[in-house]
Amino acid sequence: MNPETIGKNIRDARRQKEMTQAVLAERMNVSESAISQWESGKTSPDLSLIPDLCGILGISADWLLSVNAEQRAKEIEAILKRVNDLDRNGRGKETLPILEEACLRYPEDHRLARALMYATEDPDRQIAIGERLLAECTEEEYRTTAIQILIYAYKEKGNLRRAEELARQMPALWTTSDVFLTHIAEGEEYQKQARYLRFGLLNILVEAIHYGTYFKSEDSFSEDEKAKVFEKGIALLSLFFEKGDYGFFHGSLRDEYRRLAEWHARRGETNDALGCLENAVYHAMKFIEYVEEEPGSYHHTSLLFRGMTGGGNVGVGSDQNSASDLLEEMKEPAFDSLRESPAFREIEAKLEAAAGPWNVAGNDD
């Protein structure tokens, strides 16, 4: 950004509004000297002041910063690519300052606003951005994303009435585009849509089993019953996929086997616990392979999903891979009785050899 150009634009816009430097300074809550420094090009306003400054002067941020449409589009695309690369490597926390600055520079861009909603973990901030998107944006894609995030943000804040109000604006499971596109498709397009629908529904079901049992079942399931539910989740995936063709679901299986291992260890069932840990290690390694493949390079071979592609472009949650995560989880006290056994040490050695940051294909870092 050229300070002299920005200063000239501020001066021109202020004079167009027939506003003195003193009035602008008062409305901006800065000194008159600061306005003079801006207009002379000696300094530039902080990016955090740009939205208020543009609102007071009745100008766009693009005009103030002398950004043309083509340059603006290129810069936003570059920012979003950078953010996507960081997310794919589990470095989502690093995207927050990038998106904060981008949203201050391009406050009208809905893509950046949506990305910032994903990046921040502050529910108050998510609510502020999301409600602004709902008020300003007419594009259904962005409104839908805003509603999804707002539902969880309002729930976290304890405003269940608003969360439910927004949830009821979303389509029911059987009135989604995925269902209708499958119903109207013909021939090969039908097969493609049906595979996609099956995969999506299976993902929802596995999530309901995993999340609903592990985090939401304090009053519904005993510890022994939870273990049986985890076994059912494993059996479900084994039913849908043949010959180890789990792809994305290797991550779910790693979690389920690790939890079963912990349950067996607490019961003193050493062999069963070690067996489950071995399975958890296998799926952790396979999930690493899947995530680090080139996007679209994985091809499912199972009957119900044959021809579907995957690999790459997977949200991984943290910057360390699934072997690292499993090593950390094995520090739980439940595994203390196994720690000195040769089999447990061998498992640790396998994980240590594979542990480290994600190495996602296609990242420029």
mmCIF file of C-alpha atoms in Angstrom:
data_model
loop_
_atom_site.group_PDB
_atom_site.id
_atom_site.type_symbol
_atom_site.label_atom_id
_atom_site.label_comp_id
_atom_site.label_asym_id
_atom_site.label_seq_id
_atom_site.Cartn_x
_atom_site.Cartn_y
_atom_site.Cartn_z
ATOM 1 C CA MET A 1 0.000 0.000 0.000
ATOM 2 C CA ASN A 2 1.398 3.402 -1.032
ATOM 3 C CA PRO A 3 0.987 5.879 1.890
ATOM 4 C CA GLU A 4 0.975 8.908 -0.417
ATOM 5 C CA THR A 5 -1.799 7.484 -2.591
ATOM 6 C CA ILE A 6 -3.862 6.486 0.441
ATOM 7 C CA GLY A 7 -3.319 9.944 1.949
ATOM 8 C CA LYS A 8 -4.484 11.674 -1.232
ATOM 9 C CA ASN A 9 -7.586 9.472 -1.325
ATOM 10 C CA ILE A 10 -8.419 10.289 2.306
ATOM 11 C CA ARG A 11 -7.998 14.019 1.639
ATOM 12 C CA ASP A 12 -10.102 13.915 -1.536
ATOM 13 C CA ALA A 13 -12.892 11.940 0.127
ATOM 14 C CA ARG A 14 -12.873 14.211 3.198
ATOM 15 C CA ARG A 15 -13.117 17.347 1.075
ATOM 16 C CA GLN A 16 -15.877 15.770 -1.013
ATOM 17 C CA LYS A 17 -17.795 15.349 2.259
ATOM 18 C CA GLU A 18 -16.994 19.005 3.122
ATOM 19 C CA MET A 19 -15.451 17.745 6.375
ATOM 20 C CA THR A 20 -12.530 19.319 8.223
ATOM 21 C CA GLN A 21 -9.589 17.333 9.546
ATOM 22 C CA ALA A 22 -10.757 18.177 13.061
ATOM 23 C CA VAL A 23 -14.227 16.680 12.468
ATOM 24 C CA LEU A 24 -12.802 13.528 10.876
ATOM 25 C CA ALA A 25 -10.352 13.160 13.764
ATOM 26 C CA GLU A 26 -13.151 13.453 16.300
ATOM 27 C CA ARG A 27 -15.315 10.905 14.519
ATOM 28 C CA MET A 28 -12.355 8.524 14.152
ATOM 29 C CA ASN A 29 -11.322 9.064 17.786
ATOM 30 C CA VAL A 30 -7.779 9.968 16.760
ATOM 31 C CA SER A 31 -5.786 13.205 16.915
ATOM 32 C CA GLU A 32 -6.017 15.884 14.240
ATOM 33 C CA SER A 33 -2.265 15.422 13.821
ATOM 34 C CA ALA A 34 -2.852 11.769 12.891
ATOM 35 C CA ILE A 35 -5.242 12.817 10.104
ATOM 36 C CA SER A 36 -2.689 15.338 8.843
ATOM 37 C CA GLN A 37 0.051 12.688 8.851
ATOM 38 C CA TRP A 38 -2.192 10.295 6.888
ATOM 39 C CA GLU A 39 -3.102 12.884 4.279
ATOM 40 C CA SER A 40 0.503 13.970 3.815
ATOM 41 C CA GLY A 41 1.560 10.348 3.261
ATOM 42 C CA LYS A 42 3.915 10.326 6.227
ATOM 43 C CA THR A 43 1.945 7.493 7.888
ATOM 44 C CA SER A 44 -1.018 5.290 6.993
ATOM 45 C CA PRO A 45 -4.055 4.444 9.103
ATOM 46 C CA ASP A 46 -3.867 1.118 10.901
ATOM 47 C CA LEU A 47 -5.746 -1.602 9.053
ATOM 48 C CA SER A 48 -8.114 -1.955 12.001
ATOM 49 C CA LEU A 49 -9.313 1.621 11.337
ATOM 50 C CA ILE A 50 -10.049 1.097 7.628
ATOM 51 C CA PRO A 51 -13.688 -0.110 7.984
ATOM 52 C CA ASP A 52 -14.669 2.870 10.199
ATOM 53 C CA LEU A 53 -12.760 5.327 8.025
ATOM 54 C CA CYS A 54 -14.475 4.045 4.873
ATOM 55 C CA GLY A 55 -17.875 4.176 6.565
ATOM 56 C CA ILE A 56 -17.411 7.787 7.683
ATOM 57 C CA LEU A 57 -16.136 8.947 4.295
ATOM 58 C CA GLY A 58 -18.636 6.847 2.306
ATOM 59 C CA ILE A 59 -15.991 5.061 0.249
ATOM 60 C CA SER A 60 -14.966 1.446 -0.321
ATOM 61 C CA ALA A 61 -11.784 -0.067 1.043
ATOM 62 C CA ASP A 62 -10.759 -0.959 -2.504
ATOM 63 C CA TRP A 63 -11.037 2.687 -3.585
ATOM 64 C CA LEU A 64 -9.197 3.956 -0.524
ATOM 65 C CA LEU A 65 -6.335 1.495 -1.000
ATOM 66 C CA SER A 66 -6.373 1.955 -4.798
ATOM 67 C CA VAL A 67 -6.927 -1.725 -5.401
ATOM 68 C CA ASN A 68 -8.407 -2.529 -8.815
ATOM 69 C CA ALA A 69 -10.796 -5.425 -9.279
ATOM 70 C CA GLU A 70 -8.274 -7.710 -10.976
ATOM 71 C CA GLN A 71 -5.584 -7.082 -8.359
ATOM 72 C CA ARG A 72 -8.156 -7.523 -5.584
ATOM 73 C CA ALA A 73 -9.306 -10.883 -6.965
ATOM 74 C CA LYS A 74 -5.728 -12.148 -7.296
ATOM 75 C CA GLU A 75 -4.816 -11.100 -3.766
ATOM 76 C CA ILE A 76 -7.914 -12.700 -2.248
ATOM 77 C CA GLU A 77 -7.331 -15.940 -4.158
ATOM 78 C CA ALA A 78 -3.732 -16.018 -2.944
ATOM 79 C CA ILE A 79 -4.854 -15.469 0.654
ATOM 80 C CA LEU A 80 -7.465 -18.230 0.463
ATOM 81 C CA LYS A 81 -4.945 -20.650 -1.092
ATOM 82 C CA ARG A 82 -2.467 -19.899 1.691
ATOM 83 C CA VAL A 83 -5.161 -20.474 4.315
ATOM 84 C CA ASN A 84 -6.251 -23.736 2.667
ATOM 85 C CA ASP A 85 -2.653 -25.020 2.570
ATOM 86 C CA LEU A 86 -2.170 -24.256 6.263
ATOM 87 C CA ASP A 87 -5.483 -25.928 7.158
ATOM 88 C CA ARG A 88 -4.574 -29.068 5.235
ATOM 89 C CA ASN A 89 -1.393 -29.344 7.260
ATOM 90 C CA GLY A 90 -3.213 -28.966 10.565
ATOM 91 C CA ARG A 91 -1.870 -25.436 11.047
ATOM 92 C CA GLY A 92 -5.258 -23.763 11.243
ATOM 93 C CA LYS A 93 -4.269 -21.516 14.153
ATOM 94 C CA GLU A 94 -1.761 -19.775 11.889
ATOM 95 C CA THR A 95 -4.564 -18.681 9.559
ATOM 96 C CA LEU A 96 -6.247 -16.415 12.107
ATOM 97 C CA PRO A 97 -3.915 -13.368 11.845
ATOM 98 C CA ILE A 98 -3.769 -13.766 8.054
ATOM 99 C CA LEU A 99 -7.554 -13.678 7.774
ATOM 100 C CA GLU A 100 -7.943 -10.889 10.329
ATOM 101 C CA GLU A 101 -5.720 -8.609 8.253
ATOM 102 C CA ALA A 102 -7.389 -9.712 5.012
ATOM 103 C CA CYS A 103 -10.880 -8.973 6.366
ATOM 104 C CA LEU A 104 -9.789 -5.517 7.470
ATOM 105 C CA ARG A 105 -8.415 -4.831 4.015
ATOM 106 C CA TYR A 106 -11.360 -6.395 2.172
ATOM 107 C CA PRO A 107 -14.280 -6.045 4.607
ATOM 108 C CA GLU A 108 -16.898 -6.612 1.904
ATOM 109 C CA ASP A 109 -15.567 -10.010 0.767
ATOM 110 C CA HIS A 110 -17.847 -12.807 1.956
ATOM 111 C CA ARG A 111 -15.347 -15.592 1.268
ATOM 112 C CA LEU A 112 -12.834 -14.081 3.649
ATOM 113 C CA ALA A 113 -15.517 -13.476 6.260
ATOM 114 C CA ARG A 114 -16.607 -17.107 6.049
ATOM 115 C CA ALA A 115 -12.999 -18.297 6.334
ATOM 116 C CA LEU A 116 -12.522 -16.109 9.417
ATOM 117 C CA MET A 117 -15.624 -17.647 10.981
ATOM 118 C CA TYR A 118 -14.011 -21.077 10.592
ATOM 119 C CA ALA A 119 -10.622 -19.900 11.859
ATOM 120 C CA THR A 120 -11.681 -18.196 15.065
ATOM 121 C CA GLU A 121 -12.737 -20.191 18.111
ATOM 122 C CA ASP A 122 -14.333 -17.182 19.794
ATOM 123 C CA PRO A 123 -18.129 -17.705 19.703
ATOM 124 C CA ASP A 124 -18.818 -13.980 20.165
ATOM 125 C CA ARG A 125 -16.737 -13.213 17.117
ATOM 126 C CA GLN A 126 -18.351 -16.008 15.128
ATOM 127 C CA ILE A 127 -21.756 -14.606 16.030
ATOM 128 C CA ALA A 128 -20.801 -11.064 14.989
ATOM 129 C CA ILE A 129 -19.425 -12.212 11.614
ATOM 130 C CA GLY A 130 -22.211 -14.727 10.992
ATOM 131 C CA GLU A 131 -25.063 -12.351 11.731
ATOM 132 C CA ARG A 132 -23.433 -9.744 9.464
ATOM 133 C CA LEU A 133 -23.247 -12.312 6.665
ATOM 134 C CA LEU A 134 -26.913 -13.184 7.122
ATOM 135 C CA ALA A 135 -27.831 -9.484 7.000
ATOM 136 C CA GLU A 136 -25.684 -8.582 3.977
ATOM 137 C CA CYS A 137 -25.178 -11.712 1.881
ATOM 138 C CA THR A 138 -27.767 -13.205 -0.462
ATOM 139 C CA GLU A 139 -25.633 -16.105 -1.727
ATOM 140 C CA GLU A 140 -27.055 -19.333 -0.311
ATOM 141 C CA GLU A 141 -23.661 -21.039 0.037
ATOM 142 C CA TYR A 142 -22.346 -18.390 2.428
ATOM 143 C CA ARG A 143 -25.604 -18.066 4.321
ATOM 144 C CA THR A 144 -25.705 -21.825 4.891
ATOM 145 C CA THR A 145 -22.147 -21.873 6.223
ATOM 146 C CA ALA A 146 -22.881 -18.913 8.487
ATOM 147 C CA ILE A 147 -25.945 -20.660 9.912
ATOM 148 C CA GLN A 148 -23.997 -23.874 10.563
ATOM 149 C CA ILE A 149 -21.310 -22.071 12.562
ATOM 150 C CA LEU A 150 -23.808 -19.794 14.297
ATOM 151 C CA ILE A 151 -25.781 -22.767 15.598
ATOM 152 C CA TYR A 152 -22.756 -24.092 17.493
ATOM 153 C CA ALA A 153 -21.650 -20.609 18.589
ATOM 154 C CA TYR A 154 -25.066 -19.789 20.059
ATOM 155 C CA LYS A 155 -25.197 -23.201 21.719
ATOM 156 C CA GLU A 156 -21.823 -22.531 23.356
ATOM 157 C CA LYS A 157 -23.080 -19.164 24.572
ATOM 158 C CA GLY A 158 -26.195 -20.790 26.022
ATOM 159 C CA ASN A 159 -28.615 -19.091 23.612
ATOM 160 C CA LEU A 160 -30.446 -22.290 22.677
ATOM 161 C CA ARG A 161 -33.491 -20.430 21.387
ATOM 162 C CA ARG A 162 -31.505 -18.698 18.632
ATOM 163 C CA ALA A 163 -29.563 -21.902 17.910
ATOM 164 C CA GLU A 164 -32.810 -23.833 17.427
ATOM 165 C CA GLU A 165 -34.317 -21.027 15.341
ATOM 166 C CA LEU A 166 -31.353 -21.187 12.961
ATOM 167 C CA ALA A 167 -31.282 -24.997 12.941
ATOM 168 C CA ARG A 168 -34.908 -25.081 11.811
ATOM 169 C CA GLN A 169 -33.981 -22.946 8.798
ATOM 170 C CA MET A 170 -31.807 -25.780 7.489
ATOM 171 C CA PRO A 171 -33.320 -28.544 5.333
ATOM 172 C CA ALA A 172 -34.216 -31.864 6.912
ATOM 173 C CA LEU A 173 -31.984 -34.847 6.160
ATOM 174 C CA TRP A 174 -34.288 -36.204 3.457
ATOM 175 C CA THR A 175 -34.816 -32.839 1.741
ATOM 176 C CA THR A 176 -31.180 -32.061 0.989
ATOM 177 C CA SER A 177 -29.704 -31.461 -2.452
ATOM 178 C CA ASP A 178 -27.752 -34.736 -2.228
ATOM 179 C CA VAL A 179 -30.974 -36.736 -1.899
ATOM 180 C CA PHE A 180 -32.778 -34.925 -4.722
ATOM 181 C CA LEU A 181 -29.807 -35.025 -7.100
ATOM 182 C CA THR A 182 -29.661 -38.788 -6.586
ATOM 183 C CA HIS A 183 -33.393 -39.188 -7.252
ATOM 184 C CA ILE A 184 -33.374 -37.238 -10.522
ATOM 185 C CA ALA A 185 -30.103 -38.590 -11.935
ATOM 186 C CA GLU A 186 -29.957 -41.302 -14.602
ATOM 187 C CA GLY A 187 -27.352 -43.800 -15.775
ATOM 188 C CA GLU A 188 -23.772 -43.236 -14.718
ATOM 189 C CA GLU A 189 -24.679 -39.907 -13.115
ATOM 190 C CA TYR A 190 -27.110 -41.771 -10.860
ATOM 191 C CA GLN A 191 -24.377 -44.215 -9.818
ATOM 192 C CA LYS A 192 -22.064 -41.307 -9.050
ATOM 193 C CA GLN A 193 -24.666 -39.443 -6.984
ATOM 194 C CA ALA A 194 -25.733 -42.630 -5.177
ATOM 195 C CA ARG A 195 -22.148 -43.369 -4.149
ATOM 196 C CA TYR A 196 -21.760 -39.821 -2.897
ATOM 197 C CA LEU A 197 -25.032 -40.017 -0.942
ATOM 198 C CA ARG A 198 -24.113 -43.368 0.652
ATOM 199 C CA PHE A 199 -20.730 -42.001 1.673
ATOM 200 C CA GLY A 200 -22.260 -38.876 3.196
ATOM 201 C CA LEU A 201 -24.916 -40.771 5.123
ATOM 202 C CA LEU A 202 -22.319 -43.237 6.403
ATOM 203 C CA ASN A 203 -20.156 -40.353 7.565
ATOM 204 C CA ILE A 204 -23.123 -38.849 9.446
ATOM 205 C CA LEU A 205 -23.917 -42.206 11.053
ATOM 206 C CA VAL A 206 -20.314 -42.856 12.111
ATOM 207 C CA GLU A 207 -20.125 -39.349 13.575
ATOM 208 C CA ALA A 208 -23.366 -39.930 15.484
ATOM 209 C CA ILE A 209 -21.990 -43.182 16.903
ATOM 210 C CA HIS A 210 -18.600 -41.713 17.766
ATOM 211 C CA TYR A 211 -19.588 -38.260 19.064
ATOM 212 C CA GLY A 212 -22.908 -39.243 20.567
ATOM 213 C CA THR A 213 -21.432 -42.163 22.490
ATOM 214 C CA TYR A 214 -18.132 -40.713 23.623
ATOM 215 C CA PHE A 215 -19.135 -37.151 24.473
ATOM 216 C CA LYS A 216 -22.907 -37.159 24.930
ATOM 217 C CA SER A 217 -23.748 -40.390 26.712
ATOM 218 C CA GLU A 218 -23.048 -39.724 30.377
ATOM 219 C CA ASP A 219 -26.582 -40.756 31.287
ATOM 220 C CA SER A 220 -27.282 -43.109 28.382
ATOM 221 C CA PHE A 221 -24.486 -45.689 28.302
ATOM 222 C CA SER A 222 -22.313 -47.323 30.918
ATOM 223 C CA GLU A 223 -18.593 -47.716 30.153
ATOM 224 C CA ASP A 224 -19.186 -51.339 29.129
ATOM 225 C CA GLU A 225 -22.033 -50.287 26.836
ATOM 226 C CA LYS A 226 -19.844 -47.607 25.258
ATOM 227 C CA ALA A 227 -17.319 -50.299 24.362
ATOM 228 C CA LYS A 228 -20.059 -52.308 22.651
ATOM 229 C CA VAL A 229 -21.095 -49.245 20.662
ATOM 230 C CA PHE A 230 -17.493 -48.697 19.528
ATOM 231 C CA GLU A 231 -17.412 -52.328 18.401
ATOM 232 C CA LYS A 232 -20.597 -51.715 16.414
ATOM 233 C CA GLY A 233 -18.973 -48.704 14.734
ATOM 234 C CA ILE A 234 -16.042 -50.868 13.670
ATOM 235 C CA ALA A 235 -18.379 -53.607 12.453
ATOM 236 C CA LEU A 236 -20.416 -51.050 10.482
ATOM 237 C CA LEU A 237 -17.393 -49.813 8.560
ATOM 238 C CA SER A 238 -16.227 -53.394 7.959
ATOM 239 C CA LEU A 239 -19.651 -54.126 6.479
ATOM 240 C CA PHE A 240 -19.482 -51.222 4.014
ATOM 241 C CA PHE A 241 -15.841 -51.535 2.940
ATOM 242 C CA GLU A 242 -13.990 -54.612 1.659
ATOM 243 C CA LYS A 243 -10.297 -55.525 1.791
ATOM 244 C CA GLY A 244 -9.209 -52.597 3.950
ATOM 245 C CA ASP A 245 -10.609 -50.017 1.518
ATOM 246 C CA TYR A 246 -11.474 -47.547 4.314
ATOM 247 C CA GLY A 247 -9.795 -44.425 2.955
ATOM 248 C CA PHE A 248 -10.956 -41.431 5.015
ATOM 249 C CA PHE A 249 -12.500 -43.744 7.635
ATOM 250 C CA HIS A 250 -9.089 -45.063 8.717
ATOM 251 C CA GLY A 251 -9.131 -42.024 11.009
ATOM 252 C CA SER A 252 -12.395 -43.097 12.643
ATOM 253 C CA LEU A 253 -11.164 -46.670 13.089
ATOM 254 C CA ARG A 254 -7.972 -45.451 14.731
ATOM 255 C CA ASP A 255 -10.097 -43.591 17.297
ATOM 256 C CA GLU A 256 -12.445 -46.500 17.968
ATOM 257 C CA TYR A 257 -9.657 -49.057 18.438
ATOM 258 C CA ARG A 258 -7.757 -46.711 20.732
ATOM 259 C CA ARG A 259 -10.819 -46.251 22.936
ATOM 260 C CA LEU A 260 -11.437 -49.990 23.014
ATOM 261 C CA ALA A 261 -7.781 -50.514 23.979
ATOM 262 C CA GLU A 262 -8.223 -48.097 26.869
ATOM 263 C CA TRP A 263 -11.388 -49.933 27.998
ATOM 264 C CA HIS A 264 -9.654 -53.325 27.916
ATOM 265 C CA ALA A 265 -6.613 -51.912 29.751
ATOM 266 C CA ARG A 266 -8.783 -50.586 32.582
ATOM 267 C CA ARG A 267 -10.269 -54.063 32.942
ATOM 268 C CA GLY A 268 -6.825 -55.664 33.102
ATOM 269 C CA GLU A 269 -7.343 -57.456 29.762
ATOM 270 C CA THR A 270 -3.779 -56.997 28.571
ATOM 271 C CA ASN A 271 -3.826 -59.067 25.384
ATOM 272 C CA ASP A 272 -7.062 -57.514 24.152
ATOM 273 C CA ALA A 273 -5.763 -54.023 24.938
ATOM 274 C CA LEU A 274 -2.524 -54.632 23.046
ATOM 275 C CA GLY A 275 -4.425 -56.142 20.121
ATOM 276 C CA CYS A 276 -6.637 -53.059 19.877
ATOM 277 C CA LEU A 277 -3.594 -50.784 20.071
ATOM 278 C CA GLU A 278 -1.976 -52.709 17.201
ATOM 279 C CA ASN A 279 -5.121 -52.100 15.146
ATOM 280 C CA ALA A 280 -5.099 -48.424 16.136
ATOM 281 C CA VAL A 281 -1.486 -48.151 14.935
ATOM 282 C CA TYR A 282 -2.364 -49.810 11.608
ATOM 283 C CA HIS A 283 -5.215 -47.376 10.949
ATOM 284 C CA ALA A 284 -3.147 -44.383 12.113
ATOM 285 C CA MET A 285 -0.497 -45.263 9.518
ATOM 286 C CA LYS A 286 -3.087 -45.828 6.794
ATOM 287 C CA PHE A 287 -4.749 -42.503 7.605
ATOM 288 C CA ILE A 288 -1.386 -40.753 7.231
ATOM 289 C CA GLU A 289 -0.957 -42.378 3.807
ATOM 290 C CA TYR A 290 -4.460 -41.297 2.793
ATOM 291 C CA VAL A 291 -4.106 -37.682 3.931
ATOM 292 C CA GLU A 292 -0.663 -37.240 2.368
ATOM 293 C CA GLU A 293 -1.663 -38.583 -1.050
ATOM 294 C CA GLU A 294 -2.328 -36.187 -3.900
ATOM 295 C CA PRO A 295 -5.979 -35.038 -3.847
ATOM 296 C CA GLY A 296 -8.101 -37.387 -5.951
ATOM 297 C CA SER A 297 -5.427 -40.068 -6.174
ATOM 298 C CA TYR A 298 -7.153 -42.580 -3.860
ATOM 299 C CA HIS A 299 -9.701 -44.805 -5.635
ATOM 300 C CA HIS A 300 -12.229 -46.821 -3.657
ATOM 301 C CA THR A 301 -12.681 -50.438 -4.735
ATOM 302 C CA SER A 302 -15.515 -51.466 -2.388
ATOM 303 C CA LEU A 303 -18.803 -52.469 -4.021
ATOM 304 C CA LEU A 304 -20.892 -49.540 -2.744
ATOM 305 C CA PHE A 305 -18.249 -46.868 -3.360
ATOM 306 C CA ARG A 306 -16.342 -48.221 -6.355
ATOM 307 C CA GLY A 307 -14.874 -45.409 -8.421
ATOM 308 C CA MET A 308 -15.051 -42.718 -5.753
ATOM 309 C CA THR A 309 -11.815 -40.810 -5.292
ATOM 310 C CA GLY A 310 -10.255 -39.310 -2.188
ATOM 311 C CA GLY A 311 -6.932 -38.499 -0.586
ATOM 312 C CA GLY A 312 -5.572 -35.075 0.248
ATOM 313 C CA ASN A 313 -7.667 -31.998 1.068
ATOM 314 C CA VAL A 314 -8.636 -33.479 4.437
ATOM 315 C CA GLY A 315 -9.081 -31.316 7.533
ATOM 316 C CA VAL A 316 -6.644 -32.870 9.996
ATOM 317 C CA GLY A 317 -7.255 -30.754 13.099
ATOM 318 C CA SER A 318 -3.685 -30.402 14.369
ATOM 319 C CA ASP A 319 -0.252 -29.858 12.883
ATOM 320 C CA GLN A 320 0.973 -33.270 14.118
ATOM 321 C CA ASN A 321 -0.050 -36.452 12.301
ATOM 322 C CA SER A 322 -2.205 -39.283 13.617
ATOM 323 C CA ALA A 323 0.815 -41.285 14.810
ATOM 324 C CA SER A 324 1.800 -38.343 17.011
ATOM 325 C CA ASP A 325 -1.750 -38.037 18.313
ATOM 326 C CA LEU A 326 -1.909 -41.731 19.179
ATOM 327 C CA LEU A 327 1.418 -41.546 21.016
ATOM 328 C CA GLU A 328 0.076 -38.676 23.095
ATOM 329 C CA GLU A 329 -3.180 -40.510 23.847
ATOM 330 C CA MET A 330 -1.233 -43.575 24.998
ATOM 331 C CA LYS A 331 0.088 -41.484 27.916
ATOM 332 C CA GLU A 332 -3.318 -41.945 29.582
ATOM 333 C CA PRO A 333 -3.050 -43.579 33.055
ATOM 334 C CA ALA A 334 -5.205 -46.469 31.823
ATOM 335 C CA PHE A 335 -2.170 -47.749 29.891
ATOM 336 C CA ASP A 336 0.254 -47.610 32.845
ATOM 337 C CA SER A 337 -0.047 -51.347 33.483
ATOM 338 C CA LEU A 338 1.083 -52.068 29.899
ATOM 339 C CA ARG A 339 3.898 -49.576 29.664
ATOM 340 C CA GLU A 340 6.770 -51.898 30.549
ATOM 341 C CA SER A 341 5.686 -54.789 28.345
ATOM 342 C CA PRO A 342 7.792 -55.485 25.212
ATOM 343 C CA ALA A 343 4.678 -55.391 23.009
ATOM 344 C CA PHE A 344 3.706 -51.915 24.257
ATOM 345 C CA ARG A 345 7.247 -50.644 23.723
ATOM 346 C CA GLU A 346 7.240 -52.070 20.211
ATOM 347 C CA ILE A 347 3.997 -50.227 19.485
ATOM 348 C CA GLU A 348 5.519 -46.998 20.805
ATOM 349 C CA ALA A 349 8.597 -47.506 18.618
ATOM 350 C CA LYS A 350 6.444 -47.921 15.486
ATOM 351 C CA LEU A 351 4.578 -44.727 16.264
ATOM 352 C CA GLU A 352 7.709 -42.761 17.126
ATOM 353 C CA ALA A 353 9.197 -43.696 13.758
ATOM 354 C CA ALA A 354 6.157 -42.288 11.935
ATOM 355 C CA ALA A 355 5.309 -39.370 14.246
ATOM 356 C CA GLY A 356 5.778 -35.790 13.091
ATOM 357 C CA PRO A 357 4.026 -32.985 11.255
ATOM 358 C CA TRP A 358 1.683 -33.659 8.373
ATOM 359 C CA ASN A 359 3.285 -33.606 4.948
ATOM 360 C CA VAL A 360 0.300 -32.832 2.776
ATOM 361 C CA ALA A 361 0.711 -33.168 -0.976
ATOM 362 C CA GLY A 362 0.462 -29.977 -2.962
ATOM 363 C CA ASN A 363 1.500 -27.610 -0.184
ATOM 364 C CA ASP A 364 3.992 -24.942 -1.200
ATOM 365 C CA ASP A 365 5.514 -24.602 2.287
#
